[in-house]
Short mmCIF file of C-alpha atoms in Angstrom, two decimals:
data_model
loop_
_atom_site.label_atom_id
_atom_site.label_comp_id
_atom_site.label_asym_id
_atom_site.label_seq_id
_atom_site.Cartn_x
_atom_site.Cartn_y
_atom_site.Cartn_z
CA LEU A 1 -127.15 5.81 80.12
CA GLY A 2 -130.40 3.96 80.60
CA LEU A 3 -130.76 1.08 83.02
CA GLU A 4 -130.59 -1.47 80.19
CA ARG A 5 -127.25 -0.10 78.95
CA ARG A 6 -125.80 0.04 82.45
CA ASN A 7 -126.76 -3.60 82.94
CA GLN A 8 -125.10 -4.47 79.63
CA ILE A 9 -121.84 -2.87 80.79
CA ALA A 10 -122.00 -4.64 84.13
CA ALA A 11 -122.68 -7.95 82.38
CA ALA A 12 -119.74 -7.40 80.06
CA THR A 13 -117.47 -6.81 83.03
CA MET A 14 -118.66 -9.99 84.75
CA ARG A 15 -118.20 -12.06 81.58
CA SER A 16 -114.66 -10.71 81.17
CA ALA A 17 -113.81 -11.55 84.76
CA LEU A 18 -115.22 -15.07 84.39
CA ARG A 19 -113.22 -15.76 81.24
CA VAL A 20 -110.02 -14.53 82.84
CA SER A 21 -110.63 -16.65 85.91
CA GLN A 22 -111.11 -19.71 83.68
CA ARG A 23 -107.98 -18.88 81.69
CA ALA A 24 -105.93 -18.37 84.86
CA HIS A 25 -107.09 -21.75 86.19
CA ARG A 26 -105.86 -23.47 83.01
CA LEU A 27 -102.48 -21.72 83.28
CA ARG A 28 -101.83 -22.52 86.92
CA PRO A 29 -98.63 -24.53 87.43
CA GLN A 30 -99.36 -28.00 88.73
CA SER A 31 -97.31 -29.48 91.54
CA ALA A 32 -95.26 -32.57 90.85
CA PRO A 33 -96.68 -35.85 92.18
CA GLY A 34 -96.08 -36.01 95.89
CA ALA A 35 -94.95 -32.39 96.17
CA PRO A 36 -96.22 -30.49 99.21
CA ALA A 37 -99.22 -28.28 98.54
CA SER A 38 -97.22 -25.28 99.76
CA VAL A 39 -94.78 -25.65 96.85
CA ALA A 40 -97.61 -25.46 94.31
CA GLU A 41 -99.11 -22.51 96.16
CA ALA A 42 -95.76 -20.73 96.16
CA ALA A 43 -95.40 -21.35 92.42
CA ARG A 44 -98.86 -19.99 91.78
CA GLY A 45 -98.10 -16.92 93.86
CA ALA A 46 -94.82 -16.29 92.05
CA LEU A 47 -96.52 -16.65 88.68
CA ALA A 48 -99.35 -14.33 89.67
CA ALA A 49 -96.91 -11.72 90.98
CA ALA A 50 -94.77 -11.86 87.85
CA VAL A 51 -97.73 -11.61 85.49
CA SER A 52 -99.35 -8.84 87.53
CA SER A 53 -96.20 -6.73 87.66
CA ARG A 54 -95.50 -7.02 83.94
CA ALA A 55 -99.00 -6.75 82.47
CA TYR A 56 -100.77 -3.58 81.38
CA HIS A 57 -102.70 -1.78 84.11
CA ALA A 58 -105.09 1.01 83.18
CA PRO A 59 -103.68 4.24 84.73
CA LEU A 60 -107.00 5.32 86.30
CA ARG A 61 -105.43 7.74 88.78
CA GLU A 62 -103.69 9.68 86.04
CA MET A 63 -106.70 9.52 83.73
CA ASN A 64 -109.10 10.77 86.39
CA PHE A 65 -106.77 13.63 87.29
CA LEU A 66 -106.85 14.85 83.69
CA LEU A 67 -110.54 14.15 83.15
CA TYR A 68 -111.82 15.90 86.23
CA ASP A 69 -109.12 18.14 87.75
CA VAL A 70 -107.44 19.48 84.61
CA HIS A 71 -110.04 19.42 81.83
CA ASN A 72 -113.24 19.46 83.91
CA PHE A 73 -115.13 16.95 81.81
CA GLU A 74 -117.98 17.01 84.31
CA GLY A 75 -118.60 20.66 83.49
CA HIS A 76 -118.00 20.02 79.81
CA TYR A 77 -120.64 17.29 79.65
CA LYS A 78 -123.14 19.41 81.57
CA GLY A 79 -122.69 22.12 78.94
CA LEU A 80 -123.63 19.82 76.04
CA ASN A 81 -127.14 19.90 74.63
CA GLU A 82 -128.98 16.87 76.01
CA GLU A 83 -131.54 17.13 73.21
CA VAL A 84 -128.76 16.45 70.69
CA LEU A 85 -126.39 14.06 72.52
CA THR A 86 -127.21 11.38 75.07
CA PRO A 87 -126.65 12.84 78.57
CA CYS A 88 -123.31 11.90 80.07
CA ASP A 89 -122.26 12.37 83.70
CA ARG A 90 -119.38 11.26 85.89
CA GLU A 91 -121.14 8.04 86.87
CA THR A 92 -121.49 7.11 83.20
CA VAL A 93 -117.85 7.92 82.47
CA ASP A 94 -116.61 5.96 85.47
CA MET A 95 -118.75 2.96 84.55
CA VAL A 96 -117.42 2.90 80.97
CA VAL A 97 -113.83 3.40 82.12
CA ASP A 98 -114.05 0.68 84.79
CA ALA A 99 -115.61 -1.85 82.40
CA THR A 100 -113.00 -1.02 79.75
CA LYS A 101 -110.25 -1.43 82.35
CA THR A 102 -111.46 -4.96 83.03
CA MET A 103 -111.65 -5.78 79.33
CA CYS A 104 -108.18 -4.37 78.66
CA GLU A 105 -106.37 -5.94 81.60
CA ASP A 106 -108.09 -9.31 81.58
CA VAL A 107 -108.88 -9.98 77.93
CA LEU A 108 -106.96 -7.80 75.48
CA ALA A 109 -103.55 -7.37 77.13
CA PRO A 110 -103.00 -11.16 77.48
CA LEU A 111 -103.56 -11.48 73.70
CA ASN A 112 -100.98 -8.88 72.74
CA GLU A 113 -97.89 -11.07 72.77
CA GLY A 114 -99.63 -13.86 70.85
CA GLY A 115 -100.72 -11.34 68.26
CA ASP A 116 -97.06 -10.47 67.75
CA ARG A 117 -95.66 -14.00 67.81
CA VAL A 118 -98.36 -15.73 65.73
CA GLY A 119 -99.81 -12.83 63.75
CA SER A 120 -102.33 -13.18 60.95
CA VAL A 121 -102.15 -15.99 58.38
CA TRP A 122 -103.20 -15.73 54.71
CA LYS A 123 -105.12 -18.82 53.56
CA ASP A 124 -106.71 -17.77 50.27
CA PRO A 125 -107.95 -14.51 48.63
CA ASN A 126 -111.01 -14.43 50.90
CA THR A 127 -109.56 -15.93 54.08
CA VAL A 128 -107.08 -14.45 56.53
CA VAL A 129 -107.00 -16.03 60.00
CA THR A 130 -106.35 -13.60 62.85
CA ALA A 131 -104.18 -14.24 65.90
CA PRO A 132 -105.46 -16.57 68.66
CA GLY A 133 -108.17 -14.98 70.78
CA PHE A 134 -108.66 -11.90 68.58
CA LYS A 135 -111.93 -13.11 67.07
CA ASP A 136 -113.52 -14.02 70.41
CA ALA A 137 -112.44 -10.73 71.97
CA TYR A 138 -113.98 -8.81 69.08
CA LYS A 139 -117.22 -10.75 69.38
CA MET A 140 -117.45 -9.83 73.06
CA TYR A 141 -116.63 -6.18 72.27
CA ALA A 142 -119.33 -5.95 69.60
CA GLU A 143 -121.99 -7.86 71.54
CA ASN A 144 -121.59 -5.51 74.49
CA GLY A 145 -122.19 -2.45 72.33
CA TRP A 146 -118.79 -0.78 72.60
CA GLN A 147 -118.52 -0.01 68.90
CA ALA A 148 -121.83 1.86 69.06
CA LEU A 149 -120.85 4.03 72.03
CA SER A 150 -120.60 7.44 70.32
CA PHE A 151 -122.57 7.05 67.10
CA PRO A 152 -126.08 8.33 66.26
CA GLU A 153 -129.00 6.55 67.87
CA GLN A 154 -130.94 6.53 64.59
CA TYR A 155 -128.46 3.97 63.22
CA GLY A 156 -128.22 1.89 66.38
CA GLY A 157 -125.63 3.90 68.28
CA GLN A 158 -125.69 5.09 71.89
CA GLY A 159 -125.33 8.78 70.94
CA LEU A 160 -122.81 9.50 73.71
CA PRO A 161 -120.11 12.17 73.26
CA MET A 162 -117.21 11.31 70.97
CA SER A 163 -114.71 12.03 73.75
CA LEU A 164 -115.89 9.01 75.75
CA ALA A 165 -114.98 6.65 72.91
CA LEU A 166 -111.59 8.39 72.58
CA VAL A 167 -110.85 7.93 76.28
CA GLN A 168 -111.75 4.27 75.92
CA SER A 169 -109.60 3.84 72.83
CA GLU A 170 -106.42 4.98 74.59
CA MET A 171 -106.77 2.22 77.16
CA ILE A 172 -107.40 -0.40 74.49
CA ALA A 173 -104.49 0.92 72.39
CA ALA A 174 -102.06 0.42 75.27
CA ALA A 175 -103.42 -3.04 76.07
CA ASN A 176 -103.37 -4.33 72.49
CA TRP A 177 -102.82 -1.83 69.68
CA THR A 178 -103.11 -4.24 66.76
CA TRP A 179 -106.46 -5.59 67.99
CA LEU A 180 -107.80 -2.03 68.28
CA MET A 181 -107.06 -1.42 64.61
CA PHE A 182 -110.02 -3.58 63.54
CA PRO A 183 -112.77 -1.58 65.30
CA GLY A 184 -110.74 1.63 65.01
CA LEU A 185 -110.69 1.63 61.22
CA SER A 186 -114.40 0.86 61.22
CA LYS A 187 -115.00 4.11 63.10
CA GLY A 188 -113.30 6.03 60.31
CA ALA A 189 -115.53 4.34 57.73
CA ILE A 190 -118.62 5.10 59.82
CA ASN A 191 -117.69 8.78 60.21
CA THR A 192 -117.08 9.08 56.47
CA ILE A 193 -120.43 7.54 55.50
CA ILE A 194 -122.27 9.68 58.07
CA ALA A 195 -120.64 12.85 56.76
CA HIS A 196 -120.84 12.22 53.00
CA GLY A 197 -122.99 9.18 52.17
CA SER A 198 -126.47 9.32 50.71
CA GLU A 199 -129.41 8.50 52.94
CA ASP A 200 -129.77 5.15 51.16
CA LEU A 201 -126.13 4.25 51.86
CA LYS A 202 -126.47 5.29 55.50
CA ASP A 203 -129.61 3.24 56.03
CA GLU A 204 -128.17 0.20 54.27
CA TRP A 205 -124.67 0.02 55.76
CA LEU A 206 -124.39 2.06 58.97
CA PRO A 207 -126.44 -0.19 61.29
CA SER A 208 -124.23 -3.21 60.59
CA LEU A 209 -121.02 -1.18 60.91
CA ILE A 210 -122.12 0.48 64.14
CA SER A 211 -123.25 -2.80 65.69
CA GLY A 212 -119.88 -4.35 64.84
CA GLU A 213 -121.44 -6.95 62.57
CA MET A 214 -119.20 -5.56 59.82
CA THR A 215 -115.86 -3.77 59.89
CA GLY A 216 -114.50 -1.07 57.58
CA THR A 217 -111.25 -0.04 55.93
CA MET A 218 -109.86 2.78 53.83
CA CYS A 219 -108.18 1.98 50.51
CA LEU A 220 -105.95 4.81 49.32
CA THR A 221 -102.42 3.61 48.61
CA GLU A 222 -101.39 1.96 45.34
CA PRO A 223 -98.03 0.48 44.32
CA GLN A 224 -97.01 3.71 42.55
CA CYS A 225 -98.36 6.24 45.07
CA GLY A 226 -98.80 6.82 48.77
CA SER A 227 -99.08 10.39 50.01
CA ASP A 228 -99.26 11.73 46.42
CA LEU A 229 -102.76 10.46 45.72
CA GLY A 230 -102.99 12.42 42.49
CA GLN A 231 -101.37 9.35 40.92
CA VAL A 232 -104.27 6.99 41.79
CA THR A 233 -105.18 4.81 38.79
CA THR A 234 -107.95 2.57 40.19
CA LYS A 235 -110.95 2.88 37.85
CA ALA A 236 -114.65 3.23 38.56
CA VAL A 237 -116.93 2.63 35.57
CA PRO A 238 -120.74 3.06 35.75
CA ILE A 239 -122.58 -0.24 35.33
CA ASP A 240 -125.12 -0.09 32.51
CA GLY A 241 -128.67 -0.54 33.69
CA ALA A 242 -127.73 -0.32 37.38
CA GLU A 243 -128.21 3.25 38.48
CA GLY A 244 -125.70 4.37 41.08
CA GLU A 245 -123.57 1.23 40.80
CA TYR A 246 -119.97 1.20 39.58
CA SER A 247 -117.44 -1.42 38.56
CA ILE A 248 -114.21 -0.89 40.54
CA SER A 249 -110.89 -2.23 39.17
CA GLY A 250 -107.37 -1.72 40.48
CA THR A 251 -104.80 -2.70 43.08
CA LYS A 252 -104.59 -1.22 46.57
CA ILE A 253 -101.71 -1.93 48.94
CA PHE A 254 -101.00 -1.43 52.66
CA ILE A 255 -104.67 -1.94 53.54
CA SER A 256 -104.77 -2.54 57.29
CA CYS A 257 -107.31 -5.20 58.30
CA GLY A 258 -108.31 -5.54 54.65
CA GLU A 259 -109.21 -9.22 55.14
CA HIS A 260 -109.83 -11.18 58.35
CA ASP A 261 -112.10 -13.70 60.06
CA MET A 262 -113.53 -11.46 62.79
CA THR A 263 -116.60 -10.51 60.73
CA ASP A 264 -118.21 -12.05 57.67
CA ASN A 265 -118.29 -8.76 55.74
CA ILE A 266 -115.87 -5.84 55.36
CA VAL A 267 -116.79 -2.45 53.91
CA HIS A 268 -113.98 -0.78 51.97
CA CYS A 269 -113.86 2.97 51.32
CA VAL A 270 -111.99 3.11 48.00
CA LEU A 271 -110.51 6.03 46.07
CA ALA A 272 -110.92 5.61 42.29
CA ARG A 273 -111.34 7.61 39.07
CA LEU A 274 -114.46 7.97 36.95
CA PRO A 275 -113.99 7.71 33.14
CA ASP A 276 -114.27 11.47 32.55
CA ALA A 277 -112.37 12.56 35.66
CA PRO A 278 -109.75 15.32 35.39
CA ALA A 279 -106.11 14.47 36.15
CA GLY A 280 -104.62 14.77 39.62
CA THR A 281 -106.37 14.97 42.95
CA ALA A 282 -109.25 16.93 41.43
CA GLY A 283 -110.38 13.76 39.62
CA ILE A 284 -110.63 11.32 42.52
CA SER A 285 -113.96 9.96 43.77
CA LEU A 286 -114.81 7.83 46.80
CA PHE A 287 -116.71 4.53 46.67
CA LEU A 288 -118.18 2.05 49.13
CA VAL A 289 -117.11 -1.45 48.07
CA PRO A 290 -118.13 -4.37 50.33
CA LYS A 291 -116.43 -7.77 50.50
CA ARG A 292 -119.90 -9.32 50.26
CA LEU A 293 -122.98 -7.93 48.59
CA LYS A 294 -126.21 -7.73 50.54
CA THR A 295 -127.24 -11.04 48.95
CA GLY A 296 -124.32 -12.68 50.72
CA GLU A 297 -122.50 -13.26 47.43
CA LEU A 298 -118.78 -12.50 47.39
CA ASN A 299 -117.89 -9.32 45.52
CA ASN A 300 -115.18 -9.39 42.84
CA LEU A 301 -112.27 -8.54 45.08
CA GLY A 302 -109.71 -10.49 47.04
CA THR A 303 -106.47 -10.37 49.00
CA SER A 304 -103.45 -11.44 46.97
CA ARG A 305 -100.99 -11.24 49.88
CA ILE A 306 -100.38 -9.84 53.35
CA GLU A 307 -97.17 -7.98 54.16
CA ASP A 308 -94.32 -9.38 56.26
CA LYS A 309 -93.76 -6.41 58.55
CA MET A 310 -91.40 -5.10 61.22
CA GLY A 311 -94.23 -4.91 63.76
CA CYS A 312 -98.01 -4.77 64.20
CA HIS A 313 -98.14 -8.47 63.33
CA GLY A 314 -101.57 -8.86 64.88
CA SER A 315 -103.22 -6.78 62.14
CA PRO A 316 -103.00 -8.06 58.55
CA THR A 317 -101.72 -5.48 56.06
CA CYS A 318 -103.26 -6.56 52.78
CA GLN A 319 -102.83 -6.11 49.05
CA LEU A 320 -106.35 -6.00 47.62
CA GLU A 321 -107.22 -6.74 44.02
CA PHE A 322 -110.46 -5.15 42.78
CA GLU A 323 -111.54 -6.90 39.57
CA GLY A 324 -114.81 -5.36 38.54
CA ALA A 325 -116.12 -5.23 42.11
CA LYS A 326 -119.47 -3.53 42.64
CA GLY A 327 -119.31 -0.21 44.44
CA TRP A 328 -121.46 2.80 45.27
CA LEU A 329 -120.43 6.46 45.16
CA ILE A 330 -119.93 8.19 48.50
CA GLY A 331 -120.64 11.90 48.21
CA THR A 332 -119.90 14.02 45.15
CA PRO A 333 -118.01 12.85 42.03
CA ASN A 334 -114.39 14.07 41.93
CA ARG A 335 -114.56 15.17 45.57
CA GLY A 336 -113.35 11.83 46.93
CA LEU A 337 -110.11 13.06 48.46
CA ASN A 338 -111.96 15.80 50.31
CA HIS A 339 -114.46 13.25 51.61
CA MET A 340 -111.75 10.76 52.51
CA PHE A 341 -110.11 13.34 54.78
CA THR A 342 -112.97 12.68 57.23
CA PHE A 343 -111.57 9.14 57.47
CA ILE A 344 -107.94 10.29 57.38
CA ASN A 345 -108.39 12.80 60.20
CA THR A 346 -110.11 10.15 62.33
CA SER A 347 -107.14 7.86 61.71
CA ARG A 348 -104.59 10.60 62.39
CA LEU A 349 -106.13 11.27 65.79
CA GLY A 350 -106.12 7.52 66.40
CA THR A 351 -102.45 7.38 65.43
CA ALA A 352 -101.70 10.16 67.93
CA VAL A 353 -103.35 7.92 70.54
CA GLN A 354 -101.01 5.14 69.40
CA GLY A 355 -98.05 7.32 70.36
CA ILE A 356 -99.20 7.97 73.92
CA ALA A 357 -100.35 4.36 74.34
CA ALA A 358 -96.85 3.15 73.40
CA ALA A 359 -95.34 5.58 75.89
CA GLU A 360 -97.67 4.36 78.66
CA LEU A 361 -96.98 0.69 77.91
CA ALA A 362 -93.23 1.25 77.65
CA PHE A 363 -93.25 3.14 80.96
CA GLN A 364 -95.16 0.43 82.79
CA ASN A 365 -92.93 -2.29 81.35
CA SER A 366 -89.79 -0.32 82.30
CA LEU A 367 -90.91 0.63 85.80
CA TRP A 368 -91.25 -2.87 87.23
CA TYR A 369 -87.87 -3.87 85.76
CA ALA A 370 -86.13 -0.77 87.13
CA LYS A 371 -87.49 -1.60 90.60
CA GLU A 372 -86.31 -5.23 90.51
CA ARG A 373 -83.09 -5.19 88.48
CA ARG A 374 -80.07 -4.70 90.75
CA SER A 375 -76.78 -3.26 89.56
CA MET A 376 -74.11 -1.30 91.45
CA ARG A 377 -74.83 1.20 94.20
CA SER A 378 -76.66 4.50 94.06
CA LEU A 379 -74.39 7.50 93.45
CA SER A 380 -75.77 9.18 96.56
CA GLY A 381 -75.10 6.19 98.80
CA SER A 382 -76.49 2.70 99.21
CA LYS A 383 -80.28 2.61 99.22
CA GLU A 384 -80.66 -1.14 99.88
CA PRO A 385 -77.64 -2.17 101.96
CA ASP A 386 -79.10 -5.58 102.72
CA GLN A 387 -79.11 -6.45 99.00
CA VAL A 388 -76.18 -7.34 96.77
CA ALA A 389 -76.75 -4.11 94.83
CA ASP A 390 -79.28 -1.30 94.59
CA ALA A 391 -82.18 -1.39 92.14
CA ILE A 392 -81.34 0.58 89.00
CA ILE A 393 -84.31 2.90 89.60
CA HIS A 394 -82.01 4.74 92.04
CA GLN A 395 -79.68 5.67 89.17
CA PRO A 396 -80.32 9.26 87.92
CA SER A 397 -80.04 8.29 84.26
CA VAL A 398 -82.64 5.55 84.66
CA ARG A 399 -84.99 7.88 86.51
CA THR A 400 -84.59 10.41 83.71
CA MET A 401 -85.66 7.82 81.14
CA LEU A 402 -88.64 6.70 83.22
CA LEU A 403 -89.82 10.27 83.83
CA THR A 404 -89.45 11.09 80.14
CA GLN A 405 -91.73 8.17 79.28
CA LYS A 406 -94.22 9.26 81.93
CA ALA A 407 -94.18 12.87 80.72
CA VAL A 408 -94.89 11.79 77.16
CA ALA A 409 -97.77 9.53 78.24
CA GLU A 410 -99.43 12.01 80.58
CA GLY A 411 -98.73 15.17 78.57
CA GLY A 412 -99.85 13.50 75.37
CA ARG A 413 -103.00 12.18 77.06
CA SER A 414 -103.83 15.75 78.10
CA MET A 415 -103.39 16.98 74.52
CA VAL A 416 -105.74 14.29 73.21
CA TYR A 417 -108.34 15.00 75.90
CA GLU A 418 -108.33 18.69 74.98
CA CYS A 419 -109.01 17.82 71.35
CA ALA A 420 -111.67 15.33 72.43
CA LYS A 421 -113.69 18.16 73.96
CA ILE A 422 -113.56 20.06 70.66
CA ALA A 423 -114.66 16.88 68.86
CA ASP A 424 -117.71 16.73 71.15
CA LEU A 425 -118.67 20.30 70.24
CA MET A 426 -118.27 19.50 66.55
CA GLN A 427 -120.31 16.29 66.92
CA GLN A 428 -123.07 18.26 68.67
CA ALA A 429 -123.09 20.92 65.94
CA GLU A 430 -123.26 18.27 63.20
CA TYR A 431 -126.22 16.51 64.82
CA ALA A 432 -127.97 19.88 65.33
CA GLY A 433 -127.33 20.99 61.73
CA ASP A 434 -125.36 24.08 62.84
CA ASP A 435 -123.05 24.53 59.84
CA ALA A 436 -121.33 27.64 61.19
CA ALA A 437 -120.38 25.89 64.44
CA VAL A 438 -119.24 22.80 62.52
CA LYS A 439 -116.93 24.95 60.40
CA GLN A 440 -115.50 26.67 63.48
CA HIS A 441 -114.75 23.48 65.40
CA ASP A 442 -113.59 21.62 62.30
CA GLY A 443 -111.09 24.40 61.59
CA ARG A 444 -109.74 24.18 65.12
CA LEU A 445 -109.35 20.39 64.93
CA ALA A 446 -107.82 20.64 61.46
CA PHE A 447 -105.09 22.88 62.90
CA LEU A 448 -104.42 20.69 65.94
CA THR A 449 -104.56 17.26 64.23
CA PRO A 450 -101.18 17.43 62.42
CA ILE A 451 -99.59 18.70 65.64
CA LEU A 452 -100.92 15.77 67.64
CA LYS A 453 -100.19 13.23 64.94
CA GLY A 454 -96.71 14.53 64.11
CA PHE A 455 -95.51 15.23 67.63
CA LEU A 456 -97.04 12.42 69.66
CA THR A 457 -95.97 9.68 67.27
CA GLU A 458 -92.37 10.94 67.31
CA VAL A 459 -92.15 11.19 71.11
CA GLY A 460 -94.07 7.91 71.42
CA LYS A 461 -91.27 6.25 69.43
CA GLU A 462 -88.70 7.89 71.70
CA ALA A 463 -90.47 6.63 74.82
CA ALA A 464 -90.61 3.10 73.40
CA ASP A 465 -86.91 3.25 72.52
CA LEU A 466 -86.14 4.34 76.09
CA GLY A 467 -88.05 1.26 77.21
CA ILE A 468 -85.42 -0.89 75.53
CA GLN A 469 -82.64 1.27 76.98
CA VAL A 470 -83.87 0.82 80.56
CA TYR A 471 -83.55 -2.94 80.12
CA GLY A 472 -80.08 -2.70 78.62
CA GLY A 473 -79.21 -5.88 76.73
CA HIS A 474 -82.33 -7.60 78.06
CA GLY A 475 -84.44 -5.07 76.16
CA TYR A 476 -83.21 -6.63 72.92
CA ILE A 477 -84.73 -9.98 73.92
CA LYS A 478 -88.29 -10.67 72.77
CA ASP A 479 -89.44 -12.31 76.00
CA ASN A 480 -89.11 -9.00 77.85
CA LYS A 481 -91.64 -7.34 75.50
CA ALA A 482 -89.86 -3.97 75.35
CA GLU A 483 -88.80 -4.41 71.74
CA GLN A 484 -92.34 -5.27 70.61
CA VAL A 485 -93.58 -1.91 71.86
CA PHE A 486 -90.96 -0.18 69.72
CA ARG A 487 -91.60 -2.31 66.64
CA ASP A 488 -95.35 -1.76 66.87
CA VAL A 489 -95.13 2.02 67.30
CA ARG A 490 -92.44 2.57 64.66
CA ILE A 491 -95.11 2.72 61.94
CA ALA A 492 -96.95 5.54 63.73
CA SER A 493 -94.80 8.32 62.27
CA LEU A 494 -95.14 6.82 58.79
CA TRP A 495 -98.77 5.91 58.13
CA GLU A 496 -101.57 8.45 57.70
CA GLY A 497 -98.91 10.81 56.37
CA THR A 498 -95.29 10.85 57.58
CA THR A 499 -94.12 13.42 60.11
CA GLN A 500 -92.76 15.46 57.22
CA ILE A 501 -96.15 15.37 55.47
CA GLN A 502 -97.76 16.57 58.72
CA ALA A 503 -95.32 19.48 58.76
CA LEU A 504 -96.23 20.43 55.19
CA ASP A 505 -99.93 20.16 56.03
CA LEU A 506 -99.60 22.30 59.16
CA LEU A 507 -97.44 25.01 57.67
CA GLY A 508 -98.72 25.07 54.10
CA ARG A 509 -102.42 24.23 54.19
CA LYS A 510 -103.37 25.29 57.71
CA ILE A 511 -101.15 28.27 58.59
CA MET A 512 -100.12 29.90 55.30
CA LEU A 513 -103.38 29.32 53.41
CA GLY A 514 -105.15 30.53 56.53
CA LYS A 515 -103.02 33.69 56.44
CA LEU A 516 -101.67 32.91 59.94
CA LYS A 517 -105.16 33.08 61.46
CA PRO A 518 -105.13 29.52 62.96
CA ILE A 519 -101.80 29.95 64.76
CA ASN A 520 -102.63 33.50 65.90
CA GLU A 521 -105.92 32.29 67.40
CA HIS A 522 -104.13 29.37 69.04
CA ALA A 523 -101.46 31.66 70.54
CA ALA A 524 -104.13 34.09 71.75
CA GLY A 525 -105.94 31.27 73.49
CA LEU A 526 -102.77 30.14 75.23
CA ARG A 527 -102.03 33.70 76.30
CA ALA A 528 -105.52 34.13 77.76
CA GLN A 529 -105.23 30.82 79.58
CA CYS A 530 -101.81 31.57 81.07
CA THR A 531 -102.13 35.29 81.87
CA PRO A 532 -103.96 34.81 85.22
CA TYR A 533 -101.03 32.72 86.48
#
């Protein structure tokens, strides 16, 4: 990173710290009139200790072990072509990780509970108010260039390896998953436009998306169809006298972050059918449909409702009505589903991150409780004879639950980091125009993505459920936060294709259509890696 960017990161860290200091001052308990100063100090200390022990802390020790000792990211970054990607070294990684740690612990994590309790509020078809603090946090995130971290410099990005943004996203996901959904979905839209959009579309929309001035969504699902997108009925009709423009009409449901107040404009990637399109998935095209046109005028679309959900209350799940909205074709007619898989695969990898983030958060929330909650004596003899009972962390069954959560978080993090390195190689090949290398790395990621998405979301749910179990009856109480982790992660094995859809994708499309080549190559790689040991 250049000196200017390093200064930006440092400034962002200082601003975060200042805001948290100001917030902490407002929340300090005040002593009663006439109370000794020591009482107030003791109250402040108790509050600080309680908040510190229960809040999210970025697991830097575990992350650094995987980054440098297991996956050798230093060597990986040295092997990347500096003429294609912005050079990245350990100092750069550590600076980004440390600044993100501050943002997560001091800004985003404190907003998580409010996002759940207050959620988003629908006001009218063009107004959804996000949870308290979400908008300000996003403004800080965008102003400090985080959205641009791993996107091409020609459109305003930093050009750093994709893996760095993925490492950052895991920390943010654990601190506040529903807040991350806003910039996270935008990344999918950006990747899709980069891969399939015309040069005019890229030049017109990418700079604002990459800067964070706008956000993006994907609009697939309709009331009559979810995973079976061959049933899509949304229409796209060419507008007479306006070359390249289409009138989009139809209803889309379950659109995460489809309307909000964090940015003035939202870019929707919408699946729809042209008038002469064949039936089924072979007749679906992809369109860019903004909330506002470049003139600032509202497009003909709006939000008719937001869903009342089990969890993820901080992100509005919208029903969007497109009523002759102006849109522009992304890519080739009738190849929309193929193009949209660029977005879908980005989201599936993000959903895998959701699984390990839930495991990490559940583990941290369980650990402090297991150390402080006292019940009975250890089976191997009293461990704290001066206390009324031993802490439950000394019970073998509790330790088993804690270690299961930790194994899911750390093992899953390692799986994601391994895929992140492949994503870097694919990103480098794309920027260099090396189609053969792109195909090779894309095939590898295509095989691994349903494994990560299917497996890590399922075990992430299990880890979150164990978080409730560690608490016992107290885990069922909202104030202890364990149940929110479970409610928020429960969707992970459903959206972006259920676990069963991932299984069909892996076995049918990847393994069988590939005539066993993907799994044979994967097994051969594991064998070569393990044989020396």
